[in-house]
Coordinates of C-alpha atoms in Angstrom, one line a residue:
Chain A
M1 CA 11.0 -49.5 -45.8
S2 CA 14.5 -47.7 -45.6
D3 CA 15.6 -47.5 -42.3
L4 CA 13.9 -49.1 -39.6
T5 CA 16.1 -47.1 -37.0
E6 CA 14.7 -43.9 -38.5
L7 CA 11.5 -44.3 -37.4
T8 CA 9.7 -42.5 -33.9
L9 CA 8.4 -44.9 -31.7
A10 CA 4.7 -44.0 -33.1
E11 CA 5.8 -44.3 -37.0
A12 CA 7.2 -47.6 -35.9
R13 CA 3.9 -48.9 -33.7
D14 CA 1.9 -47.9 -36.5
A15 CA 4.0 -49.7 -39.1
V16 CA 3.9 -52.7 -37.1
A17 CA 0.5 -52.6 -35.8
A18 CA -0.3 -52.4 -39.9
K19 CA 1.6 -55.5 -40.5
K20 CA 4.5 -52.9 -43.3
V21 CA 7.3 -54.2 -40.9
S22 CA 7.8 -57.4 -38.3
S23 CA 8.8 -56.8 -34.5
R24 CA 11.6 -59.4 -35.4
E25 CA 12.7 -57.0 -38.3
L26 CA 12.4 -53.8 -36.5
T27 CA 14.4 -55.2 -33.3
A28 CA 16.8 -56.2 -35.8
A29 CA 17.8 -53.1 -37.2
F30 CA 18.3 -51.6 -33.4
L31 CA 20.9 -54.3 -32.4
K32 CA 22.9 -54.0 -35.2
A33 CA 22.4 -50.0 -35.2
A34 CA 23.5 -50.6 -31.8
E35 CA 26.7 -52.9 -32.4
Q36 CA 27.8 -50.8 -35.0
A37 CA 27.8 -47.9 -32.2
R38 CA 29.3 -49.5 -29.4
T39 CA 31.7 -46.5 -29.7
L40 CA 29.6 -44.0 -28.3
N41 CA 29.1 -46.8 -25.0
A42 CA 25.7 -46.3 -24.5
Y43 CA 24.8 -49.8 -24.4
I44 CA 26.7 -51.7 -21.4
T45 CA 25.3 -54.9 -21.9
E46 CA 23.5 -56.0 -25.2
T47 CA 20.7 -58.4 -24.6
P48 CA 20.2 -59.9 -28.3
E49 CA 18.3 -63.2 -27.3
I50 CA 16.1 -61.9 -24.9
A51 CA 15.1 -58.8 -28.0
L52 CA 14.9 -61.2 -30.6
A53 CA 12.8 -63.8 -28.3
M54 CA 10.3 -61.0 -27.0
A55 CA 10.1 -59.8 -31.0
D56 CA 9.1 -63.2 -31.9
A57 CA 6.5 -63.3 -29.2
S58 CA 5.1 -60.3 -29.9
D59 CA 4.8 -60.6 -34.0
K60 CA 2.8 -64.2 -32.8
R61 CA 0.7 -62.0 -30.8
I62 CA 0.2 -59.2 -33.9
A63 CA -0.5 -62.5 -36.3
A64 CA -3.3 -63.1 -34.1
G65 CA -4.8 -59.7 -33.6
D66 CA -3.8 -59.4 -29.9
I67 CA -2.0 -55.9 -29.9
R68 CA -1.0 -54.3 -26.6
P69 CA -0.1 -50.3 -26.6
M70 CA 3.2 -51.1 -27.4
E71 CA 3.6 -54.6 -29.0
G72 CA 7.3 -55.6 -30.8
L73 CA 8.6 -52.2 -29.9
P74 CA 12.3 -51.8 -29.4
V75 CA 13.6 -49.7 -25.9
G76 CA 16.8 -49.9 -23.8
I77 CA 16.5 -49.8 -20.3
K78 CA 19.1 -47.6 -18.0
D79 CA 20.8 -49.7 -15.7
L80 CA 19.5 -48.8 -13.1
Y81 CA 16.4 -50.6 -13.5
C82 CA 16.6 -54.2 -12.1
T83 CA 15.7 -56.7 -14.7
K84 CA 15.3 -60.2 -13.8
G85 CA 18.1 -62.4 -14.9
V86 CA 19.8 -59.7 -16.5
K87 CA 23.0 -57.7 -14.7
T88 CA 21.9 -54.8 -13.3
T89 CA 24.9 -52.6 -12.2
A90 CA 23.8 -48.6 -11.6
C91 CA 26.9 -48.0 -13.2
S92 CA 29.0 -49.2 -10.3
K93 CA 31.8 -51.4 -9.5
I94 CA 30.1 -52.3 -6.3
L95 CA 27.1 -54.3 -8.3
A96 CA 29.2 -55.1 -11.0
N97 CA 28.1 -58.8 -11.1
Y98 CA 25.0 -58.3 -9.6
I99 CA 21.8 -59.9 -11.3
P100 CA 18.3 -59.2 -10.2
Q101 CA 16.4 -62.2 -9.4
Y102 CA 13.1 -59.7 -9.6
E103 CA 11.8 -57.1 -12.5
S104 CA 11.7 -53.6 -12.1
T105 CA 7.4 -52.1 -12.0
V106 CA 8.3 -49.9 -14.4
S107 CA 10.2 -52.4 -16.7
Q108 CA 7.4 -55.0 -16.2
N109 CA 4.8 -52.4 -17.0
L110 CA 6.7 -52.0 -20.6
W111 CA 6.8 -55.2 -21.1
D112 CA 3.3 -56.2 -20.4
N113 CA 2.6 -53.4 -23.0
G114 CA 4.6 -55.6 -25.4
A115 CA 7.7 -53.4 -25.4
V116 CA 10.9 -55.2 -26.1
M117 CA 14.4 -54.9 -24.3
L118 CA 17.5 -54.5 -26.5
G119 CA 19.7 -54.1 -23.2
K120 CA 20.6 -52.2 -20.3
L121 CA 22.8 -48.5 -21.0
N122 CA 25.1 -46.4 -19.5
C123 CA 24.3 -44.2 -16.8
D124 CA 26.4 -42.0 -14.3
E125 CA 27.0 -44.1 -11.1
F126 CA 23.9 -44.7 -9.0
A127 CA 23.0 -42.0 -11.1
M128 CA 24.8 -39.3 -9.6
G129 CA 26.5 -37.0 -12.2
S130 CA 25.4 -34.6 -14.8
S131 CA 27.4 -35.8 -17.7
N132 CA 27.6 -39.4 -17.4
E133 CA 31.3 -39.5 -16.8
T134 CA 30.8 -40.9 -13.3
S135 CA 30.0 -43.9 -14.6
A136 CA 32.3 -47.6 -13.5
F137 CA 32.0 -48.6 -17.2
G138 CA 33.6 -45.4 -19.4
N139 CA 32.2 -42.4 -20.2
C140 CA 29.4 -42.6 -22.7
I141 CA 29.5 -40.3 -25.7
S142 CA 27.3 -38.3 -27.5
P143 CA 26.4 -38.5 -31.3
W144 CA 26.3 -34.7 -31.5
R145 CA 29.8 -33.1 -32.0
A146 CA 30.1 -29.3 -32.6
K147 CA 30.3 -28.1 -36.1
G148 CA 33.6 -28.4 -37.8
S149 CA 35.4 -30.9 -34.5
T150 CA 35.6 -34.0 -33.6
A151 CA 36.1 -32.8 -29.7
Q152 CA 33.7 -35.8 -27.5
L153 CA 31.0 -34.5 -25.8
V154 CA 28.8 -35.4 -23.1
P155 CA 25.6 -37.0 -23.6
G156 CA 24.2 -35.1 -20.4
G157 CA 23.7 -37.2 -17.2
S158 CA 23.0 -39.4 -15.2
S159 CA 20.7 -40.7 -18.0
G160 CA 23.7 -40.4 -20.8
G161 CA 23.0 -43.7 -22.2
S162 CA 19.3 -43.3 -22.6
S163 CA 19.8 -39.8 -24.3
C164 CA 22.5 -41.1 -26.7
A165 CA 20.8 -44.1 -27.7
V166 CA 17.5 -42.3 -28.4
A167 CA 19.5 -39.8 -30.4
A168 CA 22.1 -41.7 -32.1
R169 CA 18.7 -44.2 -33.3
L170 CA 20.3 -47.1 -31.2
A171 CA 16.1 -47.6 -29.4
L172 CA 13.0 -46.5 -30.4
G173 CA 12.4 -44.9 -26.9
A174 CA 14.5 -45.4 -23.3
T175 CA 13.5 -45.6 -19.6
A176 CA 15.5 -42.7 -17.7
T177 CA 15.2 -42.2 -14.2
D178 CA 15.5 -38.1 -12.6
T179 CA 16.5 -37.0 -9.1
G180 CA 17.8 -33.5 -10.1
G181 CA 17.6 -33.2 -14.0
S182 CA 18.7 -36.8 -14.7
I183 CA 16.1 -37.0 -17.5
R184 CA 16.3 -33.9 -18.6
C185 CA 19.8 -32.7 -18.9
P186 CA 20.3 -35.3 -21.1
A187 CA 17.2 -35.0 -23.3
A188 CA 18.1 -30.8 -23.6
V189 CA 21.8 -31.4 -24.9
T190 CA 21.1 -34.2 -27.3
G191 CA 18.1 -33.5 -29.3
T192 CA 15.7 -35.6 -27.4
T193 CA 12.4 -35.5 -26.1
G194 CA 12.2 -36.1 -21.8
I195 CA 9.4 -36.4 -19.9
K196 CA 9.9 -36.4 -15.7
P197 CA 6.2 -37.4 -14.2
T198 CA 5.0 -36.4 -11.3
Y199 CA 6.4 -37.9 -8.0
G200 CA 4.6 -41.0 -7.2
R201 CA 3.1 -41.4 -11.3
C202 CA 5.5 -44.1 -11.5
S203 CA 6.4 -47.2 -9.3
R204 CA 10.2 -47.0 -7.7
Y205 CA 9.8 -50.6 -7.1
G206 CA 13.3 -52.1 -8.2
I207 CA 14.7 -49.3 -9.2
V208 CA 18.3 -49.0 -7.5
A209 CA 17.5 -46.0 -4.9
F210 CA 19.4 -43.0 -5.0
A211 CA 17.3 -40.3 -2.8
S212 CA 13.8 -41.7 -2.5
S213 CA 12.1 -38.6 -2.1
L214 CA 13.3 -37.0 -5.3
D215 CA 14.1 -39.8 -7.6
Q216 CA 11.3 -40.6 -10.5
A217 CA 11.1 -42.8 -13.6
G218 CA 10.2 -41.0 -16.6
P219 CA 11.2 -41.6 -20.4
I220 CA 13.3 -40.1 -23.3
S221 CA 12.6 -40.8 -26.9
S222 CA 12.3 -38.6 -30.1
T223 CA 9.0 -36.9 -29.6
V224 CA 6.5 -35.4 -27.2
R225 CA 3.9 -38.1 -28.9
D226 CA 6.4 -40.5 -27.7
C227 CA 6.9 -39.8 -24.7
A228 CA 2.8 -39.7 -24.1
I229 CA 3.0 -43.3 -25.7
M230 CA 6.0 -44.3 -23.2
L231 CA 4.7 -42.7 -19.9
K232 CA 1.0 -43.6 -20.6
A233 CA 3.1 -47.7 -20.9
M234 CA 5.3 -47.2 -17.7
A235 CA 3.2 -45.1 -15.2
S236 CA 1.0 -47.2 -12.4
V237 CA 0.1 -47.7 -9.0
D238 CA 1.8 -50.2 -7.3
A239 CA 1.5 -52.0 -4.2
K240 CA 5.1 -52.6 -3.8
D241 CA 6.1 -49.0 -3.7
T242 CA 3.7 -46.6 -1.4
T243 CA 4.4 -43.3 -2.1
S244 CA 3.2 -44.5 -6.3
V245 CA -0.3 -42.7 -6.4
D246 CA -3.7 -44.2 -6.7
L247 CA -4.9 -41.8 -9.6
P248 CA -5.9 -43.2 -13.3
V249 CA -3.4 -42.7 -15.8
P250 CA -5.0 -40.5 -18.6
D251 CA -4.2 -41.6 -22.2
Y252 CA -1.7 -38.6 -22.8
E253 CA -1.8 -39.3 -26.4
A254 CA -5.3 -38.4 -27.1
S255 CA -5.1 -34.8 -25.8
L256 CA -1.7 -34.2 -27.4
E257 CA -2.9 -32.0 -30.1
N258 CA -5.4 -29.9 -27.8
G259 CA -3.6 -26.6 -28.6
V260 CA -2.3 -23.8 -25.9
K261 CA -5.4 -21.5 -26.6
G262 CA -6.2 -20.0 -23.6
L263 CA -3.7 -21.7 -21.7
R264 CA -1.7 -19.4 -19.0
I265 CA 2.2 -19.8 -19.5
G266 CA 4.1 -18.3 -15.9
I267 CA 7.2 -17.1 -17.2
P268 CA 9.5 -16.8 -13.9
K269 CA 12.4 -14.2 -13.7
E270 CA 14.3 -15.7 -11.6
Y271 CA 15.4 -17.9 -14.2
R272 CA 17.1 -15.3 -15.7
V273 CA 20.2 -16.8 -14.5
A274 CA 23.8 -14.7 -15.1
G275 CA 26.3 -16.5 -16.7
T276 CA 23.3 -18.5 -19.2
D277 CA 24.1 -18.6 -23.0
P278 CA 22.9 -15.9 -24.5
E279 CA 21.6 -18.4 -27.6
I280 CA 19.5 -20.5 -24.5
D281 CA 18.0 -17.0 -23.0
A282 CA 17.1 -15.9 -26.6
L283 CA 15.4 -19.4 -27.3
W284 CA 14.0 -18.9 -24.2
D285 CA 12.2 -15.6 -25.9
Q286 CA 11.4 -17.5 -29.0
G287 CA 9.5 -20.3 -27.1
V288 CA 7.1 -17.4 -25.3
A289 CA 6.7 -16.3 -28.6
W290 CA 5.5 -19.1 -30.1
L291 CA 3.0 -20.0 -27.5
K292 CA 1.6 -16.3 -27.7
A293 CA 1.2 -17.0 -31.4
Q294 CA -0.9 -20.2 -30.8
G295 CA -3.0 -18.0 -28.3
A296 CA -2.0 -18.8 -24.8
E297 CA -1.7 -16.2 -22.3
I298 CA 1.9 -15.3 -21.1
V299 CA 2.2 -14.5 -17.5
E300 CA 5.0 -12.9 -15.4
I301 CA 5.3 -15.0 -12.2
S302 CA 8.2 -15.1 -9.5
L303 CA 9.9 -18.2 -8.1
P304 CA 11.8 -16.3 -5.3
H305 CA 13.9 -19.3 -3.8
T306 CA 14.9 -20.1 -6.8
K307 CA 18.4 -19.7 -5.9
Y308 CA 18.4 -21.9 -2.7
A309 CA 17.3 -24.8 -4.9
L310 CA 20.5 -26.2 -5.7
P311 CA 22.5 -25.9 -2.1
T312 CA 18.8 -27.4 -0.7
Y313 CA 19.3 -30.4 -3.0
Y314 CA 22.9 -30.9 -2.1
I315 CA 21.9 -31.5 1.4
I316 CA 18.7 -33.5 0.9
A317 CA 20.3 -36.0 -2.0
P318 CA 23.6 -36.7 -0.5
A319 CA 21.6 -37.0 3.2
E320 CA 19.1 -39.7 1.7
C321 CA 22.0 -40.8 -0.7
S322 CA 24.2 -42.0 2.4
S323 CA 20.9 -43.7 3.8
N324 CA 19.7 -46.0 1.1
L325 CA 23.6 -46.6 0.0
A326 CA 24.3 -47.6 3.4
R327 CA 22.9 -51.3 2.4
Y328 CA 25.8 -52.2 0.3
D329 CA 27.9 -53.8 2.9
G330 CA 29.6 -56.9 0.9
V331 CA 27.6 -59.5 2.8
R332 CA 24.4 -59.8 1.3
Y333 CA 25.1 -58.6 -2.8
G334 CA 27.6 -56.9 -4.5
H335 CA 31.3 -56.2 -4.3
R336 CA 33.5 -57.6 -0.9
C337 CA 36.7 -56.7 -0.6
Q338 CA 39.9 -59.1 -0.1
D339 CA 40.5 -60.9 3.1
P340 CA 39.0 -58.4 5.3
K341 CA 40.7 -58.6 8.9
D342 CA 36.6 -58.3 11.3
L343 CA 33.3 -57.1 10.0
I344 CA 34.4 -53.5 10.0
D345 CA 37.0 -54.2 7.9
L346 CA 34.9 -55.3 5.7
Y347 CA 32.3 -52.6 5.3
E348 CA 35.1 -50.1 5.0
R349 CA 37.0 -51.7 2.6
S350 CA 34.2 -52.8 0.3
R351 CA 32.6 -49.8 0.4
A352 CA 35.7 -47.7 -0.4
E353 CA 36.6 -50.0 -3.2
G354 CA 33.2 -50.0 -4.6
F355 CA 32.3 -46.6 -5.0
G356 CA 33.5 -44.4 -7.1
A357 CA 34.9 -40.9 -5.9
E358 CA 31.4 -39.4 -5.9
V359 CA 29.4 -41.3 -4.7
R360 CA 32.0 -41.7 -1.4
R361 CA 32.1 -37.8 -1.8
R362 CA 28.1 -37.5 -1.6
I363 CA 27.9 -40.0 0.9
L364 CA 30.3 -38.2 3.6
I365 CA 28.3 -35.2 2.9
G366 CA 24.8 -37.0 3.9
T367 CA 26.7 -38.6 6.9
Y368 CA 27.9 -34.8 8.2
V369 CA 24.5 -33.2 7.6
L370 CA 22.7 -36.1 9.2
S371 CA 25.4 -36.4 12.1
A372 CA 24.2 -35.3 15.6
G373 CA 25.1 -31.7 16.3
Y374 CA 24.5 -30.8 12.2
Y375 CA 21.4 -32.3 11.9
D376 CA 19.7 -28.9 12.8
A377 CA 22.1 -26.4 10.7
Y378 CA 21.6 -28.3 7.7
Y379 CA 19.4 -31.0 7.0
L380 CA 16.1 -29.7 8.6
R381 CA 16.9 -25.8 7.8
A382 CA 16.8 -27.5 4.1
Q383 CA 14.1 -29.4 4.5
K384 CA 12.5 -26.2 5.0
V385 CA 13.8 -24.4 2.5
R386 CA 12.4 -27.1 0.4
A387 CA 8.8 -26.0 1.9
L388 CA 9.1 -22.8 0.8
I389 CA 10.3 -23.6 -3.1
A390 CA 7.4 -25.8 -3.5
R391 CA 5.2 -23.3 -1.8
D392 CA 6.8 -20.4 -4.6
F393 CA 4.9 -23.6 -7.2
T394 CA 1.4 -23.4 -5.1
E395 CA 1.6 -19.7 -5.5
A396 CA 2.8 -19.2 -8.9
Y397 CA 0.0 -21.8 -10.2
K398 CA -2.7 -19.5 -9.1
K399 CA -1.8 -17.2 -12.0
C400 CA -0.7 -19.7 -14.6
D401 CA -1.2 -23.3 -15.9
V402 CA 2.3 -24.1 -16.9
I403 CA 5.5 -22.9 -16.8
L404 CA 8.0 -22.3 -19.8
T405 CA 12.0 -22.1 -18.6
P406 CA 15.2 -22.8 -20.9
A407 CA 16.5 -26.9 -19.7
T408 CA 20.3 -26.0 -19.4
P409 CA 22.3 -22.9 -18.5
A410 CA 24.8 -24.2 -21.4
P411 CA 24.7 -26.6 -24.0
A412 CA 27.0 -30.1 -24.0
F413 CA 29.9 -29.6 -22.6
G414 CA 33.4 -31.6 -23.9
I415 CA 34.4 -34.9 -21.8
G416 CA 36.4 -34.0 -18.7
E417 CA 35.9 -30.5 -18.7
K418 CA 33.6 -30.0 -15.5
V419 CA 34.7 -33.4 -13.4
A420 CA 37.8 -31.2 -11.6
D421 CA 35.4 -29.1 -9.4
P422 CA 31.8 -30.6 -7.9
V423 CA 30.2 -27.7 -7.5
T424 CA 30.5 -26.1 -11.0
M425 CA 29.2 -29.8 -12.5
Y426 CA 26.5 -29.4 -10.2
L427 CA 25.6 -25.6 -11.4
Y428 CA 24.2 -27.5 -14.8
D429 CA 21.2 -28.6 -13.2
V430 CA 20.1 -25.1 -11.8
F431 CA 16.8 -25.0 -14.3
T432 CA 15.8 -28.6 -13.0
V433 CA 16.1 -29.1 -10.0
T434 CA 13.9 -27.1 -8.1
V435 CA 11.0 -29.3 -10.2
N436 CA 12.3 -32.7 -8.2
L437 CA 12.1 -30.5 -4.6
A438 CA 8.6 -29.5 -5.3
G439 CA 7.6 -32.9 -7.1
L440 CA 6.5 -31.7 -10.0
P441 CA 6.3 -33.4 -13.9
S442 CA 8.2 -31.3 -16.3
L443 CA 9.1 -32.0 -19.9
V444 CA 12.1 -31.0 -22.3
L445 CA 12.4 -30.8 -25.8
P446 CA 14.4 -29.6 -28.3
A447 CA 13.8 -26.4 -30.0
G448 CA 16.8 -25.0 -31.9
V449 CA 20.3 -25.5 -32.7
N450 CA 23.2 -23.3 -31.6
K451 CA 25.9 -21.8 -33.7
T452 CA 28.1 -24.6 -33.9
G453 CA 25.0 -26.7 -34.5
L454 CA 24.2 -28.6 -31.1
P455 CA 21.1 -28.8 -29.6
L456 CA 19.0 -26.6 -27.3
G457 CA 16.3 -27.7 -24.9
L458 CA 13.5 -25.9 -23.6
Q459 CA 11.6 -26.9 -20.0
L460 CA 8.0 -27.0 -19.4
I461 CA 7.1 -27.5 -15.6
G462 CA 3.6 -28.8 -14.8
K463 CA 1.3 -29.2 -11.6
A464 CA 1.0 -32.1 -9.9
F465 CA -0.4 -34.8 -12.1
D466 CA -0.9 -32.9 -14.6
E467 CA 1.0 -34.1 -17.5
E468 CA -1.5 -34.1 -19.9
T469 CA -1.3 -29.9 -19.9
L470 CA 2.6 -30.3 -20.2
F471 CA 2.5 -33.1 -23.4
R472 CA -0.3 -30.3 -25.1
A473 CA 2.4 -27.3 -24.6
G474 CA 4.9 -29.5 -25.4
R475 CA 3.3 -30.4 -28.9
A476 CA 2.7 -27.2 -29.8
L477 CA 6.3 -26.1 -29.0
E478 CA 7.3 -28.9 -31.0
V479 CA 5.2 -28.1 -33.8
A480 CA 6.4 -24.3 -33.8
A481 CA 9.9 -25.3 -32.9
Q482 CA 10.4 -27.8 -36.6
F483 CA 13.2 -28.9 -34.8
K484 CA 15.2 -31.6 -37.9
A485 CA 18.4 -31.6 -36.4
K486 CA 20.2 -34.9 -36.3
P487 CA 23.9 -35.7 -35.8
E488 CA 26.0 -36.8 -38.6
K489 CA 26.7 -41.0 -38.0
W490 CA 30.3 -40.7 -37.2
W491 CA 30.7 -43.6 -35.2
S492 CA 28.7 -46.1 -37.4
V493 CA 31.4 -49.0 -38.0
Chain B
M1 CA 31.0 -24.0 9.4
S2 CA 33.8 -26.2 7.7
V3 CA 34.9 -29.5 8.5
D4 CA 38.7 -30.6 10.3
K5 CA 40.8 -33.6 9.7
D6 CA 39.9 -35.1 12.7
T7 CA 36.1 -34.7 11.7
V8 CA 36.7 -36.0 8.2
R9 CA 37.9 -39.0 9.7
R10 CA 34.8 -39.1 12.0
I11 CA 32.6 -39.5 9.4
A12 CA 34.4 -41.6 7.3
R13 CA 34.4 -44.2 9.4
L14 CA 30.5 -43.3 10.7
A15 CA 29.5 -44.0 6.8
R16 CA 32.0 -47.1 7.0
L17 CA 34.0 -45.9 3.8
K18 CA 37.6 -46.6 4.5
L19 CA 39.5 -43.5 4.0
E20 CA 43.5 -44.2 3.4
E21 CA 45.3 -41.2 5.6
E22 CA 46.9 -39.3 2.5
R23 CA 43.1 -39.0 1.3
V24 CA 41.9 -37.3 4.5
E25 CA 43.0 -33.6 3.6
P26 CA 42.2 -34.0 0.4
M27 CA 38.6 -34.9 1.1
M28 CA 38.0 -32.2 3.7
A29 CA 39.2 -29.9 0.6
E30 CA 36.5 -31.1 -1.5
L31 CA 33.6 -31.3 1.2
N32 CA 34.8 -27.9 2.6
G33 CA 34.4 -26.6 -1.3
I34 CA 30.4 -28.0 -1.1
L35 CA 29.7 -26.7 2.2
E36 CA 30.9 -23.4 1.9
W37 CA 28.5 -23.2 -1.6
V38 CA 25.7 -24.6 1.1
E39 CA 26.1 -21.9 4.0
Q40 CA 23.6 -19.7 1.5
L41 CA 20.8 -21.2 2.5
K42 CA 21.5 -19.6 6.2
E43 CA 20.2 -16.5 4.7
V44 CA 17.0 -17.9 4.1
N45 CA 13.9 -17.1 6.7
V46 CA 12.8 -20.1 8.1
E47 CA 10.9 -19.1 11.1
G48 CA 7.9 -20.9 11.2
I49 CA 8.1 -22.9 8.5
E50 CA 7.3 -26.7 8.5
P51 CA 10.1 -29.3 6.8
M52 CA 9.1 -31.0 4.3
T53 CA 9.3 -34.2 4.6
S54 CA 7.1 -35.9 1.6
V55 CA 6.3 -34.7 -1.4
V56 CA 2.7 -35.7 -2.3
A57 CA 0.5 -35.0 0.3
H58 CA -1.3 -38.5 0.4
R59 CA -1.3 -40.7 3.5
L60 CA 0.7 -43.8 4.0
K61 CA -1.2 -46.9 2.8
M62 CA -1.6 -49.9 5.0
R63 CA -1.7 -53.1 3.3
E64 CA -2.9 -56.3 5.0
D65 CA -0.1 -58.2 7.2
V66 CA 0.2 -61.0 4.9
V67 CA 3.6 -62.9 3.6
T68 CA 3.3 -61.7 -0.5
E69 CA 6.4 -63.3 -0.9
P70 CA 7.3 -66.8 -2.1
N71 CA 10.0 -68.6 0.0
N72 CA 13.0 -68.1 -2.4
A73 CA 16.1 -68.6 -0.4
D74 CA 17.7 -69.8 -3.1
A75 CA 17.1 -66.8 -5.5
L76 CA 17.9 -64.5 -2.2
M77 CA 21.7 -65.9 -1.8
V78 CA 22.3 -66.1 -5.5
N79 CA 24.3 -62.4 -5.2
A80 CA 25.5 -63.2 -2.4
P81 CA 30.1 -62.9 -2.0
G82 CA 30.1 -65.2 1.1
A83 CA 27.6 -68.0 1.5
A84 CA 26.9 -71.2 3.2
D85 CA 23.9 -73.4 3.4
H86 CA 21.3 -70.3 2.9
F87 CA 23.9 -68.4 5.1
F88 CA 25.7 -64.9 4.6
V89 CA 29.5 -66.0 5.4
V90 CA 31.1 -63.3 7.4
P91 CA 34.5 -62.4 9.1
K92 CA 33.7 -63.7 13.4
V93 CA 32.5 -61.9 15.1
V94 CA 32.8 -63.2 18.5
E95 CA 36.1 -64.2 20.4

């Protein structure tokens, strides 16, 4: 085979199972690609020895005919997932030297399904950001460039290393996490496919916590089928996370080609947001037409509280963040300041030195909205608005089976363009954040390019635990969109 | 509602985040920018609405009250920035 890194995960799986290529050859090809793409800063830790050892173990099983669903397939792991014995930093200085003594359930599930670890991927610090620019280990750079320009673009965030690695063919797939859009925004701006499953579908055990009522693990990969394969391998009920749900994980791949005939697709009028790139609005219309042409029924729906989702999120997420990040005390693990004069000084300086600007800002906002005298006005009110946002979806699903929306209000922006004003950056998640508040599953896939050749995505939102319909509808859109664009390999040394 | 400099100092203290005096005013401006933006939630009628505390309407699971983790103090101490004989070392707390 010519370039092994151009295979999709499903193609690689079939090639490995048919012994047309060994896991070692496949893994070595991706390790080499990753090494040659260090300019992009997608991997912050490469684990070639582990990768090759895992690949060899897979090849032995393949020889013995004992093949698991992801046998020998190399993937990247977002550096938010604890990997036993391999540095896990959440891309924060405060965890710069942290070596977990245990494995996250989701990554363990991947290894138990035969997958191979290539390394740990860059992300926003503690997953707080929409552009990967808050990482303590430098920006991750998108492999995409606008036609005729060499300006560096963001790969989206927070799972920017994951989207970059898949788009630049540095992994067959990657794990990611999504608290307000952190799987879907990076997928949308890099021409990759990502799914945030229903809250509770994947275990959160061993994933560095940001906002526990919103965080959910999911894959980024190159096709809908690849995501179906990965999610099946990642999801499970887990005694170590009581919010993981004890429901069977369906074989998502089996229902992929079932089509959308008779499926009711909801189009929420509140997602016509002023300021959205007209090319994205046009793509949304195109998506509607594609599904209609394949026999779906189009239904106009209303999600009246949509405009309040972002401000609600920016109370609830920082509140949970301030509570979760209280554990970084400079005592049990993580960064400790030099020569503390007393215990309080140790806490205060270790945390101030270890956390970056955006994380500090969110901790302070969270502390404020939870503090005596402000709790009711901010936090309690936000929890009530959250209930209304979730209710909007419950009402909408009386009329439709799945919802189609844009994924981001604009294509990828330039590095440094939005860092000055936090609120401008927050607005980038306008289409994705409602889903986390309601706990629903949502899939983003590439559906076209803009006039400068940059990828644009569409988003599908499903009913709770109905990822199967999402994959079906996603596959129908994928077939119609015929997205073939690829970034030029300007980065390869 | 907006925060003043004293409030910023107070919440930084509550959050155990050292905030240098020259950072207090810029942080106040940043926080007020965000708080001003979230003010729009005041328009929403939330009368009679129960606050949403859990996404999935499931009862929290109970488990057997048994030890599931091995006694592994060595592993637990590996990442401690100050440790001695399986104890975390901190500055003196009691005079």
